[in-house]
PDB file of C-alpha atoms in Angstrom:
ATOM      1  CA  TYR X1483     154.573 216.583  15.677  1.00  0.00           C
ATOM      2  CA  GLU X1484     153.928 213.031  16.804  1.00  0.00           C
ATOM      3  CA  SER X1485     156.269 210.190  16.007  1.00  0.00           C
ATOM      4  CA  THR X1486     154.839 207.441  13.851  1.00  0.00           C
ATOM      5  CA  LEU X1487     156.128 204.986  16.464  1.00  0.00           C
ATOM      6  CA  LEU X1488     153.903 206.503  19.148  1.00  0.00           C
ATOM      7  CA  LYS X1489     150.652 206.356  17.115  1.00  0.00           C
ATOM      8  CA  PRO X1490     150.322 202.533  17.294  1.00  0.00           C
ATOM      9  CA  LEU X1491     151.250 202.619  20.986  1.00  0.00           C
ATOM     10  CA  ARG X1492     148.575 205.218  21.674  1.00  0.00           C
ATOM     11  CA  PHE X1493     146.044 203.113  19.719  1.00  0.00           C
ATOM     12  CA  VAL X1494     146.975 199.986  21.685  1.00  0.00           C
ATOM     13  CA  ASN X1495     146.734 201.830  25.006  1.00  0.00           C
ATOM     14  CA  ASN X1496     143.382 203.386  24.097  1.00  0.00           C
ATOM     15  CA  CYS X1497     142.003 199.996  23.011  1.00  0.00           C
ATOM     16  CA  TYR X1498     143.233 198.476  26.269  1.00  0.00           C
ATOM     17  CA  ILE X1499     141.586 201.240  28.301  1.00  0.00           C
ATOM     18  CA  VAL X1500     138.307 200.986  26.375  1.00  0.00           C
ATOM     19  CA  LYS X1501     138.283 197.190  26.687  1.00  0.00           C
ATOM     20  CA  ASN X1502     138.900 197.341  30.437  1.00  0.00           C
ATOM     21  CA  LEU X1503     136.366 200.129  30.902  1.00  0.00           C
ATOM     22  CA  LYS X1504     133.800 198.081  28.997  1.00  0.00           C
ATOM     23  CA  SER X1505     134.588 195.071  31.200  1.00  0.00           C
ATOM     24  CA  LEU X1506     134.260 197.157  34.358  1.00  0.00           C
ATOM     25  CA  MET X1507     130.977 198.679  33.206  1.00  0.00           C
ATOM     26  CA  THR X1508     129.621 195.238  32.274  1.00  0.00           C
ATOM     27  CA  GLU X1509     130.546 193.959  35.730  1.00  0.00           C
ATOM     28  CA  TYR X1510     128.964 197.018  37.348  1.00  0.00           C
ATOM     29  CA  VAL X1511     125.727 196.549  35.386  1.00  0.00           C
ATOM     30  CA  ARG X1512     125.711 192.833  36.242  1.00  0.00           C
ATOM     31  CA  ASN X1513     126.207 193.669  39.903  1.00  0.00           C
ATOM     32  CA  ALA X1514     123.494 196.324  39.763  1.00  0.00           C
ATOM     33  CA  SER X1515     121.078 193.806  38.274  1.00  0.00           C
ATOM     34  CA  ASP X1516     121.939 191.393  41.105  1.00  0.00           C
ATOM     35  CA  ASP X1517     121.186 193.982  43.822  1.00  0.00           C
ATOM     36  CA  GLY X1518     117.961 192.221  44.760  1.00  0.00           C
ATOM     37  CA  ALA X1519     119.741 188.888  45.163  1.00  0.00           C
ATOM     38  CA  VAL X1520     122.549 190.515  47.166  1.00  0.00           C
ATOM     39  CA  LYS X1521     120.052 192.254  49.454  1.00  0.00           C
ATOM     40  CA  ALA X1522     118.195 189.004  50.089  1.00  0.00           C
ATOM     41  CA  GLU X1523     121.461 187.140  50.739  1.00  0.00           C
ATOM     42  CA  ILE X1524     122.741 189.734  53.223  1.00  0.00           C
ATOM     43  CA  ILE X1525     119.468 189.749  55.176  1.00  0.00           C
ATOM     44  CA  ALA X1526     119.397 185.928  55.197  1.00  0.00           C
ATOM     45  CA  LEU X1527     123.000 185.735  56.474  1.00  0.00           C
ATOM     46  CA  GLU X1528     122.236 188.200  59.250  1.00  0.00           C
ATOM     47  CA  LYS X1529     119.038 186.400  60.281  1.00  0.00           C
ATOM     48  CA  GLN X1530     120.848 183.046  60.409  1.00  0.00           C
ATOM     49  CA  ALA X1531     123.488 184.550  62.704  1.00  0.00           C
ATOM     50  CA  LEU X1532     120.822 186.231  64.864  1.00  0.00           C
ATOM     51  CA  VAL X1533     118.958 182.951  65.386  1.00  0.00           C
ATOM     52  CA  ARG X1534     122.141 181.410  66.777  1.00  0.00           C
ATOM     53  CA  TRP X1535     123.043 184.538  68.777  1.00  0.00           C
ATOM     54  CA  ASN X1536     119.614 184.610  70.420  1.00  0.00           C
ATOM     55  CA  ASP X1537     120.256 181.093  71.677  1.00  0.00           C
ATOM     56  CA  GLY X1538     123.620 182.019  73.202  1.00  0.00           C
ATOM     57  CA  ASN X1539     125.752 180.910  70.259  1.00  0.00           C
ATOM     58  CA  PRO X1540     127.896 183.657  68.671  1.00  0.00           C
ATOM     59  CA  ASP X1541     129.469 181.309  66.096  1.00  0.00           C
ATOM     60  CA  GLY X1542     127.213 182.589  63.308  1.00  0.00           C
ATOM     61  CA  PHE X1543     128.618 186.088  63.686  1.00  0.00           C
ATOM     62  CA  ILE X1544     132.148 184.798  64.216  1.00  0.00           C
ATOM     63  CA  GLY X1545     131.914 182.874  60.960  1.00  0.00           C
ATOM     64  CA  LEU X1546     130.582 185.920  59.122  1.00  0.00           C
ATOM     65  CA  SER X1547     133.260 188.285  60.445  1.00  0.00           C
ATOM     66  CA  SER X1548     136.399 189.122  58.491  1.00  0.00           C
ATOM     67  CA  GLU X1549     139.821 189.050  60.116  1.00  0.00           C
ATOM     68  CA  ASP X1550     139.893 192.884  60.092  1.00  0.00           C
ATOM     69  CA  VAL X1551     136.399 193.403  61.523  1.00  0.00           C
ATOM     70  CA  VAL X1552     135.711 196.450  63.699  1.00  0.00           C
ATOM     71  CA  TYR X1553     132.963 196.089  66.322  1.00  0.00           C
ATOM     72  CA  MET X1554     131.316 199.011  68.127  1.00  0.00           C
ATOM     73  CA  ASP X1555     128.841 198.550  70.948  1.00  0.00           C
ATOM     74  CA  PRO X1556     127.405 201.059  73.466  1.00  0.00           C
ATOM     75  CA  ALA X1557     128.428 198.638  76.235  1.00  0.00           C
ATOM     76  CA  PHE X1558     132.104 199.247  75.415  1.00  0.00           C
ATOM     77  CA  GLU X1559     134.235 202.283  76.050  1.00  0.00           C
ATOM     78  CA  HIS X1560     136.362 201.447  72.986  1.00  0.00           C
ATOM     79  CA  LYS X1561     135.770 199.619  69.741  1.00  0.00           C
ATOM     80  CA  LEU X1562     137.024 196.079  69.231  1.00  0.00           C
ATOM     81  CA  GLU X1563     139.448 195.643  66.368  1.00  0.00           C
ATOM     82  CA  GLY X1564     140.058 192.308  64.682  1.00  0.00           C
ATOM     83  CA  LYS X1565     138.373 188.940  64.737  1.00  0.00           C
ATOM     84  CA  LYS X1566     140.484 187.695  67.673  1.00  0.00           C
ATOM     85  CA  ALA X1567     139.241 190.546  69.896  1.00  0.00           C
ATOM     86  CA  LEU X1568     135.671 189.861  68.810  1.00  0.00           C
ATOM     87  CA  GLU X1569     136.037 186.147  69.552  1.00  0.00           C
ATOM     88  CA  THR X1570     137.396 186.955  73.025  1.00  0.00           C
ATOM     89  CA  TYR X1571     134.319 189.080  73.760  1.00  0.00           C
ATOM     90  CA  TYR X1572     131.917 186.529  72.290  1.00  0.00           C
ATOM     91  CA  ASP X1573     133.483 183.741  74.366  1.00  0.00           C
ATOM     92  CA  GLN X1574     132.625 185.741  77.510  1.00  0.00           C
ATOM     93  CA  VAL X1575     128.921 185.871  76.603  1.00  0.00           C
ATOM     94  CA  ARG X1576     128.644 182.425  75.011  1.00  0.00           C
ATOM     95  CA  GLY X1577     125.676 180.559  76.502  1.00  0.00           C
ATOM     96  CA  LYS X1578     124.548 183.566  78.566  1.00  0.00           C
ATOM     97  CA  ILE X1579     122.163 185.110  76.034  1.00  0.00           C
ATOM     98  CA  LYS X1580     118.693 183.675  75.663  1.00  0.00           C
ATOM     99  CA  ILE X1581     116.119 185.608  73.678  1.00  0.00           C
ATOM    100  CA  ASP X1582     112.546 184.290  73.513  1.00  0.00           C
ATOM    101  CA  ARG X1583     111.951 185.891  70.138  1.00  0.00           C
ATOM    102  CA  TYR X1584     113.303 188.733  68.052  1.00  0.00           C
ATOM    103  CA  GLU X1585     112.337 190.948  65.170  1.00  0.00           C
ATOM    104  CA  MET X1586     114.506 192.521  62.499  1.00  0.00           C
ATOM    105  CA  LEU X1587     112.545 195.658  61.642  1.00  0.00           C
ATOM    106  CA  ASP X1588     112.842 197.745  58.490  1.00  0.00           C
ATOM    107  CA  PRO X1589     116.036 196.182  57.110  1.00  0.00           C
ATOM    108  CA  VAL X1590     117.689 198.229  54.378  1.00  0.00           C
ATOM    109  CA  VAL X1591     120.615 196.974  52.313  1.00  0.00           C
ATOM    110  CA  GLN X1592     122.575 199.456  50.230  1.00  0.00           C
ATOM    111  CA  VAL X1593     124.756 197.794  47.616  1.00  0.00           C
ATOM    112  CA  SER X1594     127.866 199.039  45.827  1.00  0.00           C
ATOM    113  CA  PRO X1595     130.310 196.830  43.947  1.00  0.00           C
ATOM    114  CA  GLY X1596     131.854 194.518  46.547  1.00  0.00           C
ATOM    115  CA  ILE X1597     130.192 196.248  49.526  1.00  0.00           C
ATOM    116  CA  ALA X1598     126.773 195.942  51.150  1.00  0.00           C
ATOM    117  CA  VAL X1599     125.580 198.012  54.113  1.00  0.00           C
ATOM    118  CA  LEU X1600     122.761 196.561  56.194  1.00  0.00           C
ATOM    119  CA  THR X1601     120.854 198.709  58.672  1.00  0.00           C
ATOM    120  CA  TYR X1602     117.915 197.590  60.783  1.00  0.00           C
ATOM    121  CA  ASN X1603     116.151 197.971  64.090  1.00  0.00           C
ATOM    122  CA  TYR X1604     116.427 194.965  66.378  1.00  0.00           C
ATOM    123  CA  GLU X1605     113.825 194.083  68.984  1.00  0.00           C
ATOM    124  CA  ALA X1606     114.542 191.255  71.398  1.00  0.00           C
ATOM    125  CA  TYR X1607     111.894 189.867  73.737  1.00  0.00           C
ATOM    126  CA  ARG X1608     112.871 188.133  76.962  1.00  0.00           C
ATOM    127  CA  ASP X1609     110.953 187.532  80.177  1.00  0.00           C
ATOM    128  CA  GLY X1610     108.291 190.056  79.211  1.00  0.00           C
ATOM    129  CA  CYS X1611     110.837 192.807  78.466  1.00  0.00           C
ATOM    130  CA  VAL X1612     111.688 194.328  75.104  1.00  0.00           C
ATOM    131  CA  PHE X1613     115.215 195.463  74.223  1.00  0.00           C
ATOM    132  CA  ARG X1614     115.517 197.777  71.231  1.00  0.00           C
ATOM    133  CA  MET X1615     118.707 198.487  69.328  1.00  0.00           C
ATOM    134  CA  ASN X1616     119.858 199.926  66.006  1.00  0.00           C
ATOM    135  CA  CYS X1617     122.325 197.881  64.005  1.00  0.00           C
ATOM    136  CA  THR X1618     124.575 198.677  61.069  1.00  0.00           C
ATOM    137  CA  GLU X1619     126.627 195.922  59.444  1.00  0.00           C
ATOM    138  CA  VAL X1620     129.056 196.558  56.597  1.00  0.00           C
ATOM    139  CA  TYR X1621     129.667 193.467  54.492  1.00  0.00           C
ATOM    140  CA  ARG X1622     132.509 193.077  51.996  1.00  0.00           C
ATOM    141  CA  LEU X1623     132.614 190.489  49.232  1.00  0.00           C
ATOM    142  CA  ASN X1624     135.829 188.512  49.679  1.00  0.00           C
ATOM    143  CA  PRO X1625     137.853 187.065  46.777  1.00  0.00           C
ATOM    144  CA  SER X1626     136.184 183.660  47.157  1.00  0.00           C
ATOM    145  CA  GLY X1627     132.748 185.248  46.667  1.00  0.00           C
ATOM    146  CA  CYS X1628     131.596 185.137  50.306  1.00  0.00           C
ATOM    147  CA  TRP X1629     130.158 188.120  52.134  1.00  0.00           C
ATOM    148  CA  LYS X1630     132.036 188.938  55.361  1.00  0.00           C
ATOM    149  CA  ILE X1631     131.276 191.554  58.015  1.00  0.00           C
ATOM    150  CA  ILE X1632     133.985 194.204  58.218  1.00  0.00           C
ATOM    151  CA  HIS X1633     132.151 196.612  60.527  1.00  0.00           C
ATOM    152  CA  THR X1634     129.405 196.238  63.138  1.00  0.00           C
ATOM    153  CA  HIS X1635     127.837 199.130  65.010  1.00  0.00           C
ATOM    154  CA  TRP X1636     125.140 198.706  67.660  1.00  0.00           C
ATOM    155  CA  SER X1637     123.407 201.648  69.330  1.00  0.00           C
ATOM    156  CA  PHE X1638     120.460 202.131  71.659  1.00  0.00           C
ATOM    157  CA  ILE X1639     117.170 203.312  70.229  1.00  0.00           C
ATOM    158  CA  GLN X1640     116.259 206.565  71.904  1.00  0.00           C
ATOM    159  CA  PRO X1641     112.750 206.532  73.383  1.00  0.00           C
ATOM    160  CA  ASN X1642     110.253 209.051  72.023  1.00  0.00           C
ATOM    161  CA  ASN X1643     109.927 212.143  74.195  1.00  0.00           C
TER     162      ASN X1643
END
């Protein structure tokens, strides 16, 4: 037996849940329809940072990185945690990197609400040599609507045997 006082409360709670679920689903559908725009934006942000990086300027990546970024690189024994640690590393290489040209090959962006994962192969050409790496960047949409990198992972491309 259900109290007559609880019936209106249940109705109000169910309406609230349905309204919020509808709002969430609308936002999810809107985000899904914007996947193409998000993918293009993420690739453009990464390319802008790479252009600066290839000229010895890490500020593009510093600006894109969140305060809680985690950075993994095969040159390091341990990962770097936090933007301050990343800035310290980048300051050591500032002005020392000069790439004649680069290619971002086969970029793929996977989008979920508030998160975008970018993977690509990176080829850098310098003094007649080619350096090949894999890159994974995880971007998070911050409350102000800007995409920030929360995780970077570089690895060497294994040569074909």
